[in-house]
Short mmCIF file of N, CA, C and O in Angstrom, two decimals:
data_model
loop_
_atom_site.label_atom_id
_atom_site.label_comp_id
_atom_site.label_asym_id
_atom_site.label_seq_id
_atom_site.Cartn_x
_atom_site.Cartn_y
_atom_site.Cartn_z
N LYS A 10 -1.59 24.05 22.61
CA LYS A 10 -2.32 24.33 23.83
C LYS A 10 -1.37 24.98 24.82
O LYS A 10 -0.30 24.46 25.10
N SER A 11 -1.77 26.11 25.35
CA SER A 11 -0.95 26.85 26.31
C SER A 11 -1.59 26.77 27.69
O SER A 11 -2.82 26.73 27.82
N THR A 12 -0.75 26.73 28.70
CA THR A 12 -1.23 26.75 30.08
C THR A 12 -0.38 27.71 30.88
O THR A 12 0.76 28.02 30.52
N GLN A 13 -0.94 28.18 31.98
CA GLN A 13 -0.21 29.03 32.90
C GLN A 13 -0.80 28.82 34.29
O GLN A 13 -2.02 28.82 34.46
N ASP A 14 0.04 28.65 35.27
CA ASP A 14 -0.41 28.52 36.65
C ASP A 14 -0.71 29.93 37.17
O ASP A 14 0.20 30.74 37.36
N THR A 15 -1.97 30.23 37.38
CA THR A 15 -2.37 31.57 37.81
C THR A 15 -2.66 31.64 39.31
O THR A 15 -3.07 32.69 39.80
N ASN A 16 -2.44 30.57 40.03
CA ASN A 16 -2.75 30.56 41.47
C ASN A 16 -2.02 31.65 42.23
O ASN A 16 -2.61 32.32 43.07
N ASN A 17 -0.72 31.83 41.96
CA ASN A 17 0.04 32.85 42.69
C ASN A 17 -0.48 34.25 42.39
O ASN A 17 -0.56 35.09 43.29
N ILE A 18 -0.83 34.52 41.14
CA ILE A 18 -1.34 35.84 40.77
C ILE A 18 -2.67 36.09 41.47
O ILE A 18 -2.89 37.17 42.04
N LEU A 19 -3.56 35.10 41.45
CA LEU A 19 -4.86 35.28 42.08
C LEU A 19 -4.74 35.43 43.60
O LEU A 19 -5.45 36.23 44.20
N LYS A 20 -3.84 34.67 44.22
CA LYS A 20 -3.61 34.81 45.66
C LYS A 20 -3.07 36.19 46.01
O LYS A 20 -3.50 36.82 46.97
N GLN A 21 -2.13 36.67 45.20
CA GLN A 21 -1.56 38.00 45.44
C GLN A 21 -2.62 39.08 45.24
O GLN A 21 -2.67 40.05 45.99
N ASN A 22 -3.46 38.94 44.22
CA ASN A 22 -4.53 39.90 43.99
C ASN A 22 -5.51 39.93 45.15
O ASN A 22 -5.92 41.00 45.60
N LYS A 23 -5.87 38.76 45.66
CA LYS A 23 -6.81 38.69 46.79
C LYS A 23 -6.19 39.34 48.03
O LYS A 23 -6.85 40.09 48.74
N TRP A 24 -4.92 39.06 48.28
CA TRP A 24 -4.24 39.68 49.42
C TRP A 24 -4.21 41.20 49.25
O TRP A 24 -4.48 41.93 50.19
N SER A 25 -3.91 41.67 48.05
CA SER A 25 -3.84 43.11 47.80
C SER A 25 -5.20 43.78 47.94
O SER A 25 -5.28 44.92 48.39
N GLN A 26 -6.27 43.06 47.56
CA GLN A 26 -7.61 43.62 47.73
C GLN A 26 -7.93 43.85 49.20
O GLN A 26 -8.58 44.82 49.56
N ASN A 27 -7.44 42.96 50.06
CA ASN A 27 -7.72 43.05 51.49
C ASN A 27 -6.73 43.94 52.23
O ASN A 27 -7.00 44.34 53.36
N ASN A 28 -5.59 44.24 51.64
CA ASN A 28 -4.54 45.02 52.31
C ASN A 28 -4.08 46.16 51.40
O ASN A 28 -2.91 46.27 51.08
N GLN A 29 -5.01 47.01 51.00
CA GLN A 29 -4.67 48.08 50.07
C GLN A 29 -3.81 49.13 50.74
O GLN A 29 -4.08 49.57 51.84
N GLU A 30 -2.76 49.50 50.03
CA GLU A 30 -1.88 50.56 50.49
C GLU A 30 -1.65 51.52 49.33
O GLU A 30 -1.25 51.11 48.26
N GLN A 31 -1.93 52.79 49.56
CA GLN A 31 -1.68 53.82 48.55
C GLN A 31 -0.33 54.43 48.84
O GLN A 31 -0.10 54.97 49.90
N LYS A 32 0.57 54.31 47.88
CA LYS A 32 1.91 54.89 48.03
C LYS A 32 2.15 55.83 46.86
O LYS A 32 2.24 55.37 45.72
N GLY A 33 2.22 57.12 47.14
CA GLY A 33 2.47 58.06 46.07
C GLY A 33 1.26 58.25 45.18
O GLY A 33 0.13 57.99 45.56
N ASP A 34 1.51 58.70 43.97
CA ASP A 34 0.44 58.99 43.03
C ASP A 34 -0.03 57.75 42.27
O ASP A 34 -1.11 57.75 41.70
N LEU A 35 0.77 56.71 42.25
CA LEU A 35 0.43 55.51 41.49
C LEU A 35 -0.13 54.43 42.39
O LEU A 35 0.32 54.24 43.51
N GLN A 36 -1.12 53.74 41.88
CA GLN A 36 -1.70 52.63 42.61
C GLN A 36 -1.95 51.50 41.63
O GLN A 36 -2.48 51.72 40.54
N ARG A 37 -1.58 50.30 42.00
CA ARG A 37 -1.84 49.14 41.15
C ARG A 37 -3.33 48.89 41.12
O ARG A 37 -4.00 48.87 42.14
N ILE A 38 -3.85 48.70 39.93
CA ILE A 38 -5.28 48.49 39.76
C ILE A 38 -5.59 47.03 39.50
O ILE A 38 -6.58 46.50 39.99
N ALA A 39 -4.73 46.35 38.74
CA ALA A 39 -5.00 44.96 38.39
C ALA A 39 -3.70 44.25 38.03
O ALA A 39 -2.70 44.88 37.72
N GLN A 40 -3.77 42.94 38.12
CA GLN A 40 -2.69 42.08 37.66
C GLN A 40 -3.36 40.96 36.86
O GLN A 40 -4.04 40.12 37.42
N ILE A 41 -3.16 41.02 35.54
CA ILE A 41 -3.84 40.09 34.64
C ILE A 41 -2.82 39.09 34.10
O ILE A 41 -1.81 39.49 33.53
N PRO A 42 -3.07 37.79 34.25
CA PRO A 42 -2.16 36.78 33.69
C PRO A 42 -2.13 36.86 32.16
O PRO A 42 -3.15 37.14 31.52
N LEU A 43 -0.97 36.62 31.59
CA LEU A 43 -0.81 36.69 30.14
C LEU A 43 -1.75 35.72 29.43
O LEU A 43 -2.30 36.04 28.37
N ILE A 44 -1.98 34.55 30.00
CA ILE A 44 -2.84 33.56 29.35
C ILE A 44 -4.26 34.11 29.19
O ILE A 44 -4.92 33.86 28.18
N ALA A 45 -4.73 34.90 30.15
CA ALA A 45 -6.07 35.49 30.05
C ALA A 45 -6.11 36.53 28.92
O ALA A 45 -7.10 36.61 28.19
N LEU A 46 -5.04 37.29 28.77
CA LEU A 46 -4.97 38.26 27.68
C LEU A 46 -4.94 37.55 26.33
O LEU A 46 -5.57 37.99 25.36
N GLN A 47 -4.23 36.44 26.26
CA GLN A 47 -4.16 35.69 25.01
C GLN A 47 -5.51 35.09 24.64
O GLN A 47 -5.91 35.09 23.48
N ILE A 48 -6.23 34.57 25.62
CA ILE A 48 -7.55 33.98 25.37
C ILE A 48 -8.52 35.04 24.88
O ILE A 48 -9.25 34.84 23.91
N LYS A 49 -8.53 36.19 25.55
CA LYS A 49 -9.42 37.27 25.15
C LYS A 49 -9.04 37.82 23.78
O LYS A 49 -9.92 38.17 22.98
N THR A 50 -7.74 37.89 23.48
CA THR A 50 -7.27 38.33 22.16
C THR A 50 -7.78 37.37 21.09
O THR A 50 -8.23 37.79 20.03
N LYS A 51 -7.72 36.07 21.36
CA LYS A 51 -8.19 35.05 20.42
C LYS A 51 -9.68 35.23 20.15
O LYS A 51 -10.13 35.15 19.01
N GLU A 52 -10.46 35.49 21.21
CA GLU A 52 -11.90 35.67 21.06
C GLU A 52 -12.23 36.89 20.19
O GLU A 52 -13.13 36.83 19.36
N LEU A 53 -11.52 37.98 20.41
CA LEU A 53 -11.88 39.24 19.76
C LEU A 53 -11.20 39.46 18.41
O LEU A 53 -11.77 40.10 17.53
N PHE A 54 -9.97 38.96 18.25
CA PHE A 54 -9.20 39.28 17.05
C PHE A 54 -8.85 38.06 16.19
O PHE A 54 -8.24 38.20 15.14
N GLY A 55 -9.18 36.86 16.65
CA GLY A 55 -8.96 35.67 15.86
C GLY A 55 -7.56 35.08 15.95
O GLY A 55 -7.26 34.10 15.29
N HIS A 56 -6.70 35.67 16.74
CA HIS A 56 -5.36 35.12 16.98
C HIS A 56 -5.02 35.36 18.45
O HIS A 56 -5.65 36.18 19.11
N SER A 57 -4.05 34.64 18.96
CA SER A 57 -3.74 34.75 20.39
C SER A 57 -2.44 35.49 20.67
O SER A 57 -1.95 35.46 21.79
N ASN A 58 -1.89 36.19 19.67
CA ASN A 58 -0.63 36.92 19.88
C ASN A 58 -0.93 38.31 20.44
O ASN A 58 -1.11 39.28 19.71
N TRP A 59 -0.97 38.40 21.75
CA TRP A 59 -1.25 39.64 22.47
C TRP A 59 -0.27 40.74 22.07
O TRP A 59 -0.64 41.89 21.90
N HIS A 60 0.98 40.40 21.89
CA HIS A 60 2.02 41.39 21.59
C HIS A 60 1.91 41.93 20.17
O HIS A 60 2.46 42.98 19.87
N GLN A 61 1.18 41.26 19.31
CA GLN A 61 1.00 41.70 17.93
C GLN A 61 -0.07 42.79 17.82
O GLN A 61 -0.11 43.52 16.84
N LEU A 62 -0.90 42.94 18.85
CA LEU A 62 -1.96 43.94 18.81
C LEU A 62 -1.38 45.35 18.86
O LEU A 62 -0.33 45.59 19.47
N HIS A 63 -2.09 46.27 18.26
CA HIS A 63 -1.72 47.69 18.33
C HIS A 63 -1.90 48.15 19.79
O HIS A 63 -2.76 47.63 20.51
N LYS A 64 -1.12 49.11 20.21
CA LYS A 64 -1.17 49.58 21.61
C LYS A 64 -2.56 50.03 22.01
O LYS A 64 -3.00 49.81 23.13
N ASP A 65 -3.27 50.69 21.10
CA ASP A 65 -4.64 51.13 21.42
C ASP A 65 -5.57 49.95 21.65
O ASP A 65 -6.43 50.00 22.55
N ASP A 66 -5.41 48.89 20.87
CA ASP A 66 -6.22 47.69 21.06
C ASP A 66 -5.86 47.00 22.38
O ASP A 66 -6.74 46.49 23.08
N GLN A 67 -4.57 47.00 22.75
CA GLN A 67 -4.16 46.43 24.03
C GLN A 67 -4.78 47.20 25.19
O GLN A 67 -5.32 46.61 26.12
N ARG A 68 -4.71 48.52 25.13
CA ARG A 68 -5.30 49.35 26.19
C ARG A 68 -6.80 49.13 26.31
O ARG A 68 -7.34 49.03 27.41
N SER A 69 -7.47 49.08 25.17
CA SER A 69 -8.91 48.88 25.15
C SER A 69 -9.28 47.53 25.77
O SER A 69 -10.24 47.43 26.55
N LEU A 70 -8.54 46.50 25.42
CA LEU A 70 -8.80 45.17 25.95
C LEU A 70 -8.57 45.12 27.46
O LEU A 70 -9.40 44.59 28.20
N ILE A 71 -7.48 45.71 27.92
CA ILE A 71 -7.20 45.73 29.36
C ILE A 71 -8.28 46.51 30.10
O ILE A 71 -8.78 46.08 31.14
N LYS A 72 -8.66 47.65 29.56
CA LYS A 72 -9.70 48.47 30.19
C LYS A 72 -11.01 47.69 30.29
O LYS A 72 -11.67 47.69 31.33
N ARG A 73 -11.37 47.01 29.20
CA ARG A 73 -12.60 46.21 29.19
C ARG A 73 -12.54 45.11 30.25
O ARG A 73 -13.51 44.85 30.95
N MET A 74 -11.40 44.44 30.36
CA MET A 74 -11.27 43.35 31.33
C MET A 74 -11.29 43.86 32.76
O MET A 74 -11.92 43.26 33.63
N ILE A 75 -10.63 44.97 33.03
CA ILE A 75 -10.58 45.50 34.38
C ILE A 75 -11.95 45.97 34.84
O ILE A 75 -12.33 45.79 35.99
N ASN A 76 -12.70 46.59 33.95
CA ASN A 76 -14.00 47.12 34.31
C ASN A 76 -15.11 46.07 34.32
O ASN A 76 -16.21 46.34 34.78
N SER A 77 -14.83 44.87 33.85
CA SER A 77 -15.82 43.80 33.78
C SER A 77 -15.87 43.03 35.09
O SER A 77 -14.85 42.72 35.70
N ASN A 78 -17.08 42.70 35.53
CA ASN A 78 -17.23 41.87 36.72
C ASN A 78 -16.77 40.44 36.48
O ASN A 78 -16.45 39.72 37.41
N GLU A 79 -16.74 40.03 35.22
CA GLU A 79 -16.30 38.68 34.86
C GLU A 79 -14.85 38.45 35.28
O GLU A 79 -14.47 37.33 35.65
N PHE A 80 -14.05 39.50 35.26
CA PHE A 80 -12.62 39.39 35.58
C PHE A 80 -12.27 40.10 36.89
O PHE A 80 -11.16 40.59 37.06
N GLN A 81 -13.20 40.14 37.82
CA GLN A 81 -12.98 40.87 39.07
C GLN A 81 -11.83 40.31 39.90
O GLN A 81 -11.22 41.03 40.68
N ASN A 82 -11.49 39.04 39.72
CA ASN A 82 -10.37 38.45 40.48
C ASN A 82 -9.02 38.97 40.01
O ASN A 82 -8.02 38.78 40.69
N PHE A 83 -8.98 39.61 38.85
CA PHE A 83 -7.74 40.20 38.37
C PHE A 83 -7.54 41.60 38.93
O PHE A 83 -6.44 42.14 38.88
N ARG A 84 -8.59 42.20 39.45
CA ARG A 84 -8.47 43.55 40.04
C ARG A 84 -7.78 43.46 41.39
O ARG A 84 -8.01 42.53 42.15
N VAL A 85 -7.00 44.45 41.67
CA VAL A 85 -6.30 44.51 42.95
C VAL A 85 -7.03 45.46 43.89
O VAL A 85 -7.13 45.21 45.08
N GLY A 86 -7.57 46.52 43.36
CA GLY A 86 -8.29 47.50 44.16
C GLY A 86 -9.71 47.62 43.69
O GLY A 86 -10.20 46.85 42.88
N ASP A 87 -10.38 48.64 44.22
CA ASP A 87 -11.78 48.85 43.85
C ASP A 87 -11.94 49.87 42.72
O ASP A 87 -13.04 50.17 42.30
N LYS A 88 -10.83 50.38 42.22
CA LYS A 88 -10.89 51.38 41.15
C LYS A 88 -11.09 50.71 39.80
O LYS A 88 -10.73 49.58 39.60
N ARG A 89 -11.66 51.49 38.90
CA ARG A 89 -11.86 51.04 37.52
C ARG A 89 -11.19 52.05 36.60
O ARG A 89 -10.91 53.16 37.00
N LEU A 90 -10.99 51.66 35.37
CA LEU A 90 -10.39 52.57 34.39
C LEU A 90 -11.48 53.23 33.57
O LEU A 90 -12.47 52.73 33.29
#
């Protein structure tokens, strides 16, 4: 059984949503806790080793999570991928 304290990440995401600053060409879109990626990996691929996934599968999973309303607390801004 794995656990992760996500309170700091969620607090920082909420603060960033309310205080958006665009600096340069890059903007942070989301901050997703590793435990959430592992849980979603387990649901979709049958194992929880996020790092074992192919890069394309990792990108697809992140994109799906960022664009989903279910994981809106992980988004930092209003942009989607």
